[in-house]
Amino acid sequence: MTRAATTRPRGPVAVHGSRASFARYVADAEARGALVVQPRMGFSDPALMRAGLRATRDAAEAVVGTLTIDSYTRVGDELSAVRALNEDHSLNGYPISSLSPHTSRWVLDGVRDPSFPVQVRHGSARPQRIVAALAALGLDATEGGPVSYCLPYGRTPLADSVRNWQQACEFLASLRATGAEPHLETFGGCMLGQLCPPGLLVALSALEAVFFHRAGLRSISLSYAQQTNSEQDVHAIHALRRLAAELLPDTEWHIVLYTYMGLYPRSREGALELLERSAELAVEAGAARLIVKTVAEAHRIPTVAENVEALRVASAAARDAHRTAARSTHRTSAGAPPVSDNPVYAEARALIDAVLGLDADLGRALLTAFARGYLDVPYCLHPDNAGRTRSYIDDSGRLTWSEIGSMPIGPVARSSGRLTARGLFDALSFVQSRHDNHVLAPTAAPPRRPRPLAGLSGGTSRR
């Protein structure tokens, strides 16, 4: 089958050997001032998945496609996935290891090419079969991590996840011998989606990147999820950029930002406004790629059309933000500020140094760090997480610690008391309420035109 004529501009295409390089595609887009946008899209119907990819590739100037894997495949239950397919039941993603390779090649044929990379997204603590399946299709870009795809998603022992991810990383790294440059994105900067202060998110993302690097990968992206305060988010992305430069020698890397992953605005206007803010944040802080969310996020799985709309809105907001930044003589550089001016970097660096000092083998070091509580994710119920840390949103809208447990980050500001059930609900719905409430009171909001984020509070007032 042939691809329909495209209408979106094409930039330079980077090829490693006979294949396109995911990382070079992103780097080329960044060099020409385009933010790469990407959906979270996956369907079990191959025809719909193919149609979704075709629509995605023409949605924006710089865009990569996604095959998001279904829940059965994520936990290695291919029998249930096959049963559902045989009974014509829709799944919540693409069952890459249950459909025949012939079918999956048809899905990609004439769609994925050097000007349109496709990444496989999955959420598995046992990724080996998924990685093998994507490699068999000629794909070589995926994401996850031994911590981030274990603790939030079930009760798989962390030791098993570390072992599984070591095997998957080594297999991906071995693809370099075929002329590919396999790409792996950390998910550590998105732990639980919300209420995890940025210092820990940045540390986990950086540690997973080092884990990938030590397994032999040389094309890596580091994730961070938009949180509750724009200034704090800028510091977090700057910190992640600095840490990547310090910890990943001889590696091609970039930062990928996720549009807010917690409770999403229920109103269309609020959802689009939050999406635009995330695109502006990516441009201001120096992220090269943005994972978008749609107006349907608070209600159901989005349609292809809703994904396309989100890509277009985010890309347009990024273009406007680039123009605004170019006109401003007072914009903040995307380079990392000094440590003394960036508390997120200082906190993340303290956590990283403590973990790296535990063992020369990073897998063992991660296990020891969680066993001792050096790494401790707030509100995470996994048996291997100590569960002694707590966070809250302060009066300025920043995510901060109320209890640090055994984490080696020194004195931190304490809250006036323990977080109550009502306080937790308010924190979880903080971003949703802030954007939806503005829809009900539009006169209280500033203009929605993009502008630099540096210096903005991001607290309870609209921005």
mmCIF file of C-alpha atoms in Angstrom, residues 77-455:
data_model
loop_
_atom_site.group_PDB
_atom_site.id
_atom_site.type_symbol
_atom_site.label_atom_id
_atom_site.label_comp_id
_atom_site.label_asym_id
_atom_site.label_seq_id
_atom_site.Cartn_x
_atom_site.Cartn_y
_atom_site.Cartn_z
ATOM 1 C CA ASP A 77 -0.404 -12.341 29.116
ATOM 2 C CA GLU A 78 -0.462 -12.894 25.370
ATOM 3 C CA LEU A 79 -3.048 -15.690 25.745
ATOM 4 C CA SER A 80 -5.630 -13.208 27.009
ATOM 5 C CA ALA A 81 -4.696 -10.756 24.266
ATOM 6 C CA VAL A 82 -5.166 -13.430 21.598
ATOM 7 C CA ARG A 83 -8.472 -14.515 23.133
ATOM 8 C CA ALA A 84 -9.735 -10.933 23.070
ATOM 9 C CA LEU A 85 -8.676 -10.514 19.451
ATOM 10 C CA ASN A 86 -10.376 -13.764 18.443
ATOM 11 C CA GLU A 87 -13.574 -12.603 20.146
ATOM 12 C CA ASP A 88 -13.399 -9.161 18.494
ATOM 13 C CA HIS A 89 -12.941 -7.362 21.817
ATOM 14 C CA SER A 90 -11.108 -4.079 21.660
ATOM 15 C CA LEU A 91 -7.951 -3.730 23.748
ATOM 16 C CA ASN A 92 -6.485 -0.541 25.191
ATOM 17 C CA GLY A 93 -3.429 -0.711 22.943
ATOM 18 C CA TYR A 94 -1.629 -2.553 20.163
ATOM 19 C CA PRO A 95 -0.823 -6.237 20.974
ATOM 20 C CA ILE A 96 2.539 -6.287 19.227
ATOM 21 C CA SER A 97 3.603 -9.775 20.352
ATOM 22 C CA SER A 98 0.206 -11.397 19.682
ATOM 23 C CA LEU A 99 -0.477 -10.199 16.146
ATOM 24 C CA SER A 100 1.500 -11.805 13.354
ATOM 25 C CA PRO A 101 4.619 -9.979 12.159
ATOM 26 C CA HIS A 102 3.029 -9.936 8.688
ATOM 27 C CA THR A 103 0.096 -7.901 10.072
ATOM 28 C CA SER A 104 2.352 -5.478 11.939
ATOM 29 C CA ARG A 105 4.533 -4.971 8.874
ATOM 30 C CA TRP A 106 1.391 -4.050 6.934
ATOM 31 C CA VAL A 107 0.496 -1.524 9.638
ATOM 32 C CA LEU A 108 3.896 0.150 9.216
ATOM 33 C CA ASP A 109 4.401 -0.314 5.467
ATOM 34 C CA GLY A 110 4.543 3.005 3.651
ATOM 35 C CA VAL A 111 3.941 4.889 6.899
ATOM 36 C CA ARG A 112 7.080 4.571 8.987
ATOM 37 C CA ASP A 113 10.119 5.825 7.079
ATOM 38 C CA PRO A 114 13.189 8.012 7.727
ATOM 39 C CA SER A 115 10.995 11.135 7.924
ATOM 40 C CA PHE A 116 8.529 9.565 10.372
ATOM 41 C CA PRO A 117 10.078 7.507 13.204
ATOM 42 C CA VAL A 118 7.800 5.291 15.295
ATOM 43 C CA GLN A 119 8.354 4.553 18.982
ATOM 44 C CA VAL A 120 6.864 1.609 20.901
ATOM 45 C CA ARG A 121 5.483 2.560 24.342
ATOM 46 C CA HIS A 122 4.422 -0.166 26.744
ATOM 47 C CA GLY A 123 4.680 0.117 30.556
ATOM 48 C CA SER A 124 6.148 -3.326 31.213
ATOM 49 C CA ALA A 125 8.421 -4.599 33.977
ATOM 50 C CA ARG A 126 8.999 -7.615 31.704
ATOM 51 C CA PRO A 127 9.838 -5.993 28.381
ATOM 52 C CA GLN A 128 11.909 -8.719 26.719
ATOM 53 C CA ARG A 129 9.179 -10.110 24.433
ATOM 54 C CA ILE A 130 7.990 -6.642 23.495
ATOM 55 C CA VAL A 131 11.522 -5.540 22.635
ATOM 56 C CA ALA A 132 12.088 -8.695 20.593
ATOM 57 C CA ALA A 133 8.826 -8.121 18.718
ATOM 58 C CA LEU A 134 9.589 -4.503 17.855
ATOM 59 C CA ALA A 135 13.094 -5.391 16.713
ATOM 60 C CA ALA A 136 11.667 -8.087 14.409
ATOM 61 C CA LEU A 137 9.662 -5.334 12.699
ATOM 62 C CA GLY A 138 12.736 -3.164 12.135
ATOM 63 C CA LEU A 139 11.762 -0.759 14.926
ATOM 64 C CA ASP A 140 14.398 0.311 17.444
ATOM 65 C CA ALA A 141 12.889 3.045 19.642
ATOM 66 C CA THR A 142 11.061 2.375 22.891
ATOM 67 C CA GLU A 143 10.920 3.601 26.491
ATOM 68 C CA GLY A 144 10.590 2.611 30.139
ATOM 69 C CA GLY A 145 13.038 1.670 32.870
ATOM 70 C CA PRO A 146 13.692 -0.787 35.702
ATOM 71 C CA VAL A 147 12.197 1.482 38.385
ATOM 72 C CA SER A 148 9.620 3.545 36.512
ATOM 73 C CA TYR A 149 7.983 0.553 34.818
ATOM 74 C CA CYS A 150 7.895 -1.462 38.017
ATOM 75 C CA LEU A 151 6.884 0.535 41.090
ATOM 76 C CA PRO A 152 3.755 2.275 39.775
ATOM 77 C CA TYR A 153 2.334 -0.604 37.742
ATOM 78 C CA GLY A 154 1.955 -3.651 39.981
ATOM 79 C CA ARG A 155 3.725 -5.894 42.453
ATOM 80 C CA THR A 156 6.525 -7.316 40.309
ATOM 81 C CA PRO A 157 9.590 -7.430 42.593
ATOM 82 C CA LEU A 158 12.032 -4.642 41.824
ATOM 83 C CA ALA A 159 14.861 -7.192 41.592
ATOM 84 C CA ASP A 160 12.991 -8.990 38.804
ATOM 85 C CA SER A 161 12.388 -5.751 36.945
ATOM 86 C CA VAL A 162 16.052 -4.750 37.190
ATOM 87 C CA ARG A 163 17.099 -8.136 35.799
ATOM 88 C CA ASN A 164 14.488 -7.993 33.021
ATOM 89 C CA TRP A 165 15.472 -4.505 32.002
ATOM 90 C CA GLN A 166 19.157 -5.376 32.019
ATOM 91 C CA GLN A 167 18.432 -8.137 29.507
ATOM 92 C CA ALA A 168 16.217 -5.875 27.378
ATOM 93 C CA CYS A 169 18.804 -3.081 27.333
ATOM 94 C CA GLU A 170 21.597 -5.441 26.345
ATOM 95 C CA PHE A 171 19.449 -6.830 23.532
ATOM 96 C CA LEU A 172 18.657 -3.330 22.271
ATOM 97 C CA ALA A 173 22.323 -2.351 22.457
ATOM 98 C CA SER A 174 23.207 -5.417 20.379
ATOM 99 C CA LEU A 175 21.141 -3.983 17.503
ATOM 100 C CA ARG A 176 23.902 -1.446 16.940
ATOM 101 C CA ALA A 177 25.809 -4.224 15.217
ATOM 102 C CA THR A 178 23.095 -4.280 12.509
ATOM 103 C CA GLY A 179 23.597 -0.622 11.599
ATOM 104 C CA ALA A 180 20.786 0.686 13.778
ATOM 105 C CA GLU A 181 21.128 3.212 16.576
ATOM 106 C CA PRO A 182 18.528 1.934 19.062
ATOM 107 C CA HIS A 183 16.915 4.599 21.195
ATOM 108 C CA LEU A 184 15.617 4.196 24.745
ATOM 109 C CA GLU A 185 13.682 6.824 26.709
ATOM 110 C CA THR A 186 13.578 6.858 30.482
ATOM 111 C CA PHE A 187 10.191 7.004 32.187
ATOM 112 C CA GLY A 188 11.683 7.882 35.574
ATOM 113 C CA GLY A 189 10.713 11.537 35.311
ATOM 114 C CA CYS A 190 7.028 10.600 35.249
ATOM 115 C CA MET A 191 6.690 8.459 38.383
ATOM 116 C CA LEU A 192 3.019 8.217 39.393
ATOM 117 C CA GLY A 193 2.238 11.226 37.236
ATOM 118 C CA GLN A 194 1.907 13.704 40.114
ATOM 119 C CA LEU A 195 2.766 14.520 43.743
ATOM 120 C CA CYS A 196 6.381 13.400 43.332
ATOM 121 C CA PRO A 197 8.632 16.452 43.852
ATOM 122 C CA PRO A 198 10.841 17.306 40.858
ATOM 123 C CA GLY A 199 14.154 16.534 42.584
ATOM 124 C CA LEU A 200 13.260 12.852 42.866
ATOM 125 C CA LEU A 201 11.761 12.723 39.355
ATOM 126 C CA VAL A 202 14.931 14.185 37.872
ATOM 127 C CA ALA A 203 17.138 11.824 39.896
ATOM 128 C CA LEU A 204 15.181 8.749 38.816
ATOM 129 C CA SER A 205 15.212 9.794 35.172
ATOM 130 C CA ALA A 206 18.964 10.402 35.264
ATOM 131 C CA LEU A 207 19.677 7.129 37.090
ATOM 132 C CA GLU A 208 17.687 5.127 34.554
ATOM 133 C CA ALA A 209 19.592 6.883 31.766
ATOM 134 C CA VAL A 210 22.892 5.849 33.371
ATOM 135 C CA PHE A 211 21.518 2.290 33.677
ATOM 136 C CA PHE A 212 20.812 2.302 29.914
ATOM 137 C CA HIS A 213 24.223 3.765 29.135
ATOM 138 C CA ARG A 214 26.061 1.133 31.153
ATOM 139 C CA ALA A 215 24.161 -1.565 29.252
ATOM 140 C CA GLY A 216 25.637 -0.230 26.012
ATOM 141 C CA LEU A 217 23.023 2.192 24.663
ATOM 142 C CA ARG A 218 24.241 5.455 23.164
ATOM 143 C CA SER A 219 20.970 7.068 22.098
ATOM 144 C CA ILE A 220 18.878 8.055 25.123
ATOM 145 C CA SER A 221 16.158 10.537 26.018
ATOM 146 C CA LEU A 222 15.407 11.628 29.574
ATOM 147 C CA SER A 223 11.817 12.268 30.601
ATOM 148 C CA TYR A 224 10.172 14.792 32.861
ATOM 149 C CA ALA A 225 6.442 15.308 33.456
ATOM 150 C CA GLN A 226 5.004 18.804 33.787
ATOM 151 C CA GLN A 227 4.013 19.421 37.399
ATOM 152 C CA THR A 228 2.258 22.196 39.319
ATOM 153 C CA ASN A 229 4.602 25.193 39.108
ATOM 154 C CA SER A 230 6.128 26.515 35.886
ATOM 155 C CA GLU A 231 9.259 28.019 37.459
ATOM 156 C CA GLN A 232 9.966 24.786 39.322
ATOM 157 C CA ASP A 233 9.452 22.849 36.077
ATOM 158 C CA VAL A 234 11.960 25.056 34.254
ATOM 159 C CA HIS A 235 14.489 24.353 37.011
ATOM 160 C CA ALA A 236 13.783 20.627 36.713
ATOM 161 C CA ILE A 237 14.357 20.505 32.955
ATOM 162 C CA HIS A 238 17.507 22.605 33.289
ATOM 163 C CA ALA A 239 18.706 20.191 35.983
ATOM 164 C CA LEU A 240 18.014 17.182 33.774
ATOM 165 C CA ARG A 241 19.908 18.736 30.885
ATOM 166 C CA ARG A 242 22.894 19.431 33.111
ATOM 167 C CA LEU A 243 22.876 15.931 34.585
ATOM 168 C CA ALA A 244 22.677 14.347 31.142
ATOM 169 C CA ALA A 245 25.728 16.314 30.058
ATOM 170 C CA GLU A 246 27.595 15.233 33.199
ATOM 171 C CA LEU A 247 26.590 11.565 33.304
ATOM 172 C CA LEU A 248 26.221 10.444 29.676
ATOM 173 C CA PRO A 249 29.516 10.680 27.795
ATOM 174 C CA ASP A 250 29.656 9.652 24.117
ATOM 175 C CA THR A 251 25.851 9.636 24.023
ATOM 176 C CA GLU A 252 23.296 11.417 21.849
ATOM 177 C CA TRP A 253 20.558 12.545 24.232
ATOM 178 C CA HIS A 254 17.605 14.888 24.458
ATOM 179 C CA ILE A 255 14.908 15.832 26.967
ATOM 180 C CA VAL A 256 11.304 14.744 26.471
ATOM 181 C CA LEU A 257 8.566 16.589 28.368
ATOM 182 C CA TYR A 258 5.196 15.044 29.182
ATOM 183 C CA THR A 259 2.109 17.220 29.308
ATOM 184 C CA TYR A 260 0.707 17.000 32.844
ATOM 185 C CA MET A 261 -0.029 13.379 33.749
ATOM 186 C CA GLY A 262 -2.306 13.796 36.751
ATOM 187 C CA LEU A 263 -6.039 14.537 36.831
ATOM 188 C CA TYR A 264 -6.623 16.421 33.595
ATOM 189 C CA PRO A 265 -9.030 19.327 33.094
ATOM 190 C CA ARG A 266 -12.525 18.125 32.212
ATOM 191 C CA SER A 267 -13.422 21.156 30.112
ATOM 192 C CA ARG A 268 -12.248 21.418 26.523
ATOM 193 C CA GLU A 269 -10.919 24.925 27.060
ATOM 194 C CA GLY A 270 -9.026 23.980 30.202
ATOM 195 C CA ALA A 271 -7.506 20.903 28.552
ATOM 196 C CA LEU A 272 -6.278 22.855 25.535
ATOM 197 C CA GLU A 273 -4.898 25.626 27.727
ATOM 198 C CA LEU A 274 -2.883 23.144 29.794
ATOM 199 C CA LEU A 275 -1.574 21.525 26.611
ATOM 200 C CA GLU A 276 -0.449 24.920 25.306
ATOM 201 C CA ARG A 277 1.292 25.679 28.590
ATOM 202 C CA SER A 278 3.250 22.421 28.311
ATOM 203 C CA ALA A 279 4.401 23.294 24.780
ATOM 204 C CA GLU A 280 5.537 26.720 25.977
ATOM 205 C CA LEU A 281 7.368 25.089 28.877
ATOM 206 C CA ALA A 282 9.175 22.728 26.490
ATOM 207 C CA VAL A 283 10.372 25.639 24.352
ATOM 208 C CA GLU A 284 11.361 27.822 27.310
ATOM 209 C CA ALA A 285 13.310 25.145 29.175
ATOM 210 C CA GLY A 286 14.961 23.398 26.240
ATOM 211 C CA ALA A 287 13.062 20.104 25.863
ATOM 212 C CA ALA A 288 13.243 18.730 22.327
ATOM 213 C CA ARG A 289 10.148 16.486 22.320
ATOM 214 C CA LEU A 290 6.674 16.742 23.861
ATOM 215 C CA ILE A 291 4.282 13.882 24.657
ATOM 216 C CA VAL A 292 0.843 15.469 24.317
ATOM 217 C CA LYS A 293 -2.547 14.902 25.938
ATOM 218 C CA THR A 294 -5.958 15.443 24.397
ATOM 219 C CA VAL A 295 -9.278 17.028 25.347
ATOM 220 C CA ALA A 296 -10.598 13.499 26.056
ATOM 221 C CA GLU A 297 -8.033 12.573 28.737
ATOM 222 C CA ALA A 298 -10.402 13.110 31.678
ATOM 223 C CA HIS A 299 -13.177 11.065 30.066
ATOM 224 C CA ARG A 300 -12.039 8.169 27.831
ATOM 225 C CA ILE A 301 -9.453 6.856 25.395
ATOM 226 C CA PRO A 302 -9.039 9.568 22.745
ATOM 227 C CA THR A 303 -9.872 9.129 19.080
ATOM 228 C CA VAL A 304 -7.437 9.556 16.203
ATOM 229 C CA ALA A 305 -8.961 12.960 15.451
ATOM 230 C CA GLU A 306 -8.484 14.101 19.049
ATOM 231 C CA ASN A 307 -4.852 13.001 18.977
ATOM 232 C CA VAL A 308 -4.308 14.904 15.739
ATOM 233 C CA GLU A 309 -5.902 18.011 17.219
ATOM 234 C CA ALA A 310 -3.593 17.820 20.247
ATOM 235 C CA LEU A 311 -0.522 17.515 18.035
ATOM 236 C CA ARG A 312 -1.564 20.531 15.980
ATOM 237 C CA VAL A 313 -2.398 22.674 19.012
ATOM 238 C CA ALA A 314 0.889 21.830 20.730
ATOM 239 C CA SER A 315 2.938 22.442 17.588
ATOM 240 C CA ALA A 316 1.270 25.810 16.985
ATOM 241 C CA ALA A 317 1.821 26.858 20.609
ATOM 242 C CA ALA A 318 5.482 25.880 20.343
ATOM 243 C CA ARG A 319 5.937 27.914 17.160
ATOM 244 C CA ASP A 320 4.391 30.958 18.833
ATOM 245 C CA ALA A 321 6.594 30.446 21.889
ATOM 246 C CA HIS A 322 9.698 30.302 19.677
ATOM 247 C CA ARG A 323 8.665 33.583 18.008
ATOM 248 C CA THR A 324 8.017 35.231 21.356
ATOM 249 C CA ALA A 325 11.371 34.066 22.691
ATOM 250 C CA ALA A 326 13.134 35.365 19.587
ATOM 251 C CA ARG A 327 11.605 38.816 20.126
ATOM 252 C CA SER A 328 12.394 38.930 23.832
ATOM 253 C CA THR A 329 15.672 40.439 24.974
ATOM 254 C CA HIS A 330 15.192 39.142 28.528
ATOM 255 C CA ARG A 331 14.494 35.466 27.947
ATOM 256 C CA THR A 332 16.148 32.790 30.080
ATOM 257 C CA SER A 333 18.740 30.592 28.387
ATOM 258 C CA ALA A 334 17.984 26.878 28.106
ATOM 259 C CA GLY A 335 21.374 26.180 29.656
ATOM 260 C CA ALA A 336 21.438 25.009 33.262
ATOM 261 C CA PRO A 337 21.804 27.712 35.932
ATOM 262 C CA PRO A 338 24.432 27.457 38.679
ATOM 263 C CA VAL A 339 23.786 24.821 41.348
ATOM 264 C CA SER A 340 23.198 27.517 43.948
ATOM 265 C CA ASP A 341 20.352 28.889 41.822
ATOM 266 C CA ASN A 342 18.720 25.549 41.089
ATOM 267 C CA PRO A 343 17.429 23.651 44.130
ATOM 268 C CA VAL A 344 16.062 20.874 41.922
ATOM 269 C CA TYR A 345 19.538 20.125 40.583
ATOM 270 C CA ALA A 346 21.072 20.178 44.065
ATOM 271 C CA GLU A 347 18.471 17.746 45.412
ATOM 272 C CA ALA A 348 18.680 15.425 42.407
ATOM 273 C CA ARG A 349 22.482 15.411 42.461
ATOM 274 C CA ALA A 350 22.512 14.476 46.152
ATOM 275 C CA LEU A 351 20.213 11.519 45.485
ATOM 276 C CA ILE A 352 22.187 10.373 42.430
ATOM 277 C CA ASP A 353 25.537 10.561 44.211
ATOM 278 C CA ALA A 354 24.165 8.605 47.158
ATOM 279 C CA VAL A 355 22.882 5.825 44.875
ATOM 280 C CA LEU A 356 25.974 5.635 42.694
ATOM 281 C CA GLY A 357 28.106 5.341 45.839
ATOM 282 C CA LEU A 358 26.295 2.206 47.020
ATOM 283 C CA ASP A 359 27.630 -0.283 44.458
ATOM 284 C CA ALA A 360 29.611 -0.324 41.228
ATOM 285 C CA ASP A 361 26.741 -2.294 39.681
ATOM 286 C CA LEU A 362 23.909 0.197 39.219
ATOM 287 C CA GLY A 363 21.232 -2.492 39.279
ATOM 288 C CA ARG A 364 22.361 -3.623 42.733
ATOM 289 C CA ALA A 365 22.740 -0.006 43.794
ATOM 290 C CA LEU A 366 19.122 0.725 42.891
ATOM 291 C CA LEU A 367 17.917 -2.262 44.901
ATOM 292 C CA THR A 368 19.966 -1.182 47.925
ATOM 293 C CA ALA A 369 18.795 2.423 47.581
ATOM 294 C CA PHE A 370 15.139 1.421 47.771
ATOM 295 C CA ALA A 371 15.796 -1.076 50.565
ATOM 296 C CA ARG A 372 17.443 1.670 52.650
ATOM 297 C CA GLY A 373 14.938 4.341 51.682
ATOM 298 C CA TYR A 374 17.522 6.485 49.890
ATOM 299 C CA LEU A 375 15.007 6.482 47.035
ATOM 300 C CA ASP A 376 11.415 6.586 48.282
ATOM 301 C CA VAL A 377 8.458 7.548 46.096
ATOM 302 C CA PRO A 378 5.643 9.294 47.987
ATOM 303 C CA TYR A 379 2.237 7.591 47.967
ATOM 304 C CA CYS A 380 3.643 4.573 46.087
ATOM 305 C CA LEU A 381 2.275 1.301 47.506
ATOM 306 C CA HIS A 382 4.747 -1.120 45.890
ATOM 307 C CA PRO A 383 6.218 -3.558 48.465
ATOM 308 C CA ASP A 384 9.790 -2.550 47.563
ATOM 309 C CA ASN A 385 9.123 1.141 48.222
ATOM 310 C CA ALA A 386 9.725 2.253 51.804
ATOM 311 C CA GLY A 387 6.722 4.574 51.790
ATOM 312 C CA ARG A 388 8.065 6.962 54.426
ATOM 313 C CA THR A 389 8.063 10.118 52.285
ATOM 314 C CA ARG A 390 5.234 12.557 51.780
ATOM 315 C CA SER A 391 4.801 15.646 49.622
ATOM 316 C CA TYR A 392 2.444 18.591 49.364
ATOM 317 C CA ILE A 393 1.787 21.662 47.239
ATOM 318 C CA ASP A 394 2.848 24.845 49.006
ATOM 319 C CA ASP A 395 1.230 28.271 48.764
ATOM 320 C CA SER A 396 3.204 29.139 45.618
ATOM 321 C CA GLY A 397 2.083 25.971 43.846
ATOM 322 C CA ARG A 398 5.427 24.185 44.200
ATOM 323 C CA LEU A 399 5.636 20.474 44.918
ATOM 324 C CA THR A 400 7.782 20.028 48.011
ATOM 325 C CA TRP A 401 8.490 17.558 50.793
ATOM 326 C CA SER A 402 6.663 17.293 54.087
ATOM 327 C CA GLU A 403 8.447 14.060 55.070
ATOM 328 C CA ILE A 404 11.751 12.894 53.564
ATOM 329 C CA GLY A 405 12.083 9.535 55.331
ATOM 330 C CA SER A 406 15.662 8.288 54.892
ATOM 331 C CA MET A 407 16.406 10.140 51.666
ATOM 332 C CA PRO A 408 19.836 11.839 51.877
ATOM 333 C CA ILE A 409 18.717 15.319 50.852
ATOM 334 C CA GLY A 410 19.334 17.200 54.092
ATOM 335 C CA PRO A 411 17.045 19.703 55.777
ATOM 336 C CA VAL A 412 13.900 20.557 53.840
ATOM 337 C CA ALA A 413 10.932 22.762 54.612
ATOM 338 C CA ARG A 414 8.249 20.981 56.572
ATOM 339 C CA SER A 415 4.531 21.510 56.210
ATOM 340 C CA SER A 416 2.532 22.817 59.125
ATOM 341 C CA GLY A 417 1.026 19.373 59.633
ATOM 342 C CA ARG A 418 0.395 16.001 58.072
ATOM 343 C CA LEU A 419 -1.529 15.907 54.829
ATOM 344 C CA THR A 420 -5.197 15.101 55.450
ATOM 345 C CA ALA A 421 -7.470 13.092 53.147
ATOM 346 C CA ARG A 422 -9.068 16.341 52.019
ATOM 347 C CA GLY A 423 -5.670 17.884 51.486
ATOM 348 C CA LEU A 424 -4.598 14.919 49.365
ATOM 349 C CA PHE A 425 -7.709 15.220 47.208
ATOM 350 C CA ASP A 426 -7.097 18.940 46.756
ATOM 351 C CA ALA A 427 -3.488 18.273 45.776
ATOM 352 C CA LEU A 428 -4.446 15.585 43.277
ATOM 353 C CA SER A 429 -7.012 17.868 41.636
ATOM 354 C CA PHE A 430 -4.903 21.051 41.919
ATOM 355 C CA VAL A 431 -4.042 21.393 38.222
ATOM 356 C CA GLN A 432 -7.418 20.151 36.999
ATOM 357 C CA SER A 433 -9.290 22.649 39.167
ATOM 358 C CA ARG A 434 -6.970 25.523 38.309
ATOM 359 C CA HIS A 435 -7.599 25.172 34.581
ATOM 360 C CA ASP A 436 -11.280 24.232 34.718
ATOM 361 C CA ASN A 437 -12.094 27.021 37.165
ATOM 362 C CA HIS A 438 -10.589 29.538 34.790
ATOM 363 C CA VAL A 439 -13.146 28.474 32.180
ATOM 364 C CA LEU A 440 -15.892 29.452 34.619
ATOM 365 C CA ALA A 441 -14.245 32.803 35.383
ATOM 366 C CA PRO A 442 -12.513 33.924 32.177
ATOM 367 C CA THR A 443 -12.053 37.511 33.317
ATOM 368 C CA ALA A 444 -9.589 36.323 35.984
ATOM 369 C CA ALA A 445 -7.159 34.904 33.434
ATOM 370 C CA PRO A 446 -4.294 36.496 31.540
ATOM 371 C CA PRO A 447 -4.199 36.211 27.740
ATOM 372 C CA ARG A 448 -3.546 32.733 26.354
ATOM 373 C CA ARG A 449 -0.891 33.947 23.965
ATOM 374 C CA PRO A 450 2.434 32.139 24.542
ATOM 375 C CA ARG A 451 5.091 33.959 26.528
ATOM 376 C CA PRO A 452 8.328 33.064 28.298
ATOM 377 C CA LEU A 453 7.782 31.153 31.520
ATOM 378 C CA ALA A 454 10.831 32.330 33.457
ATOM 379 C CA GLY A 455 9.896 34.112 36.652
#
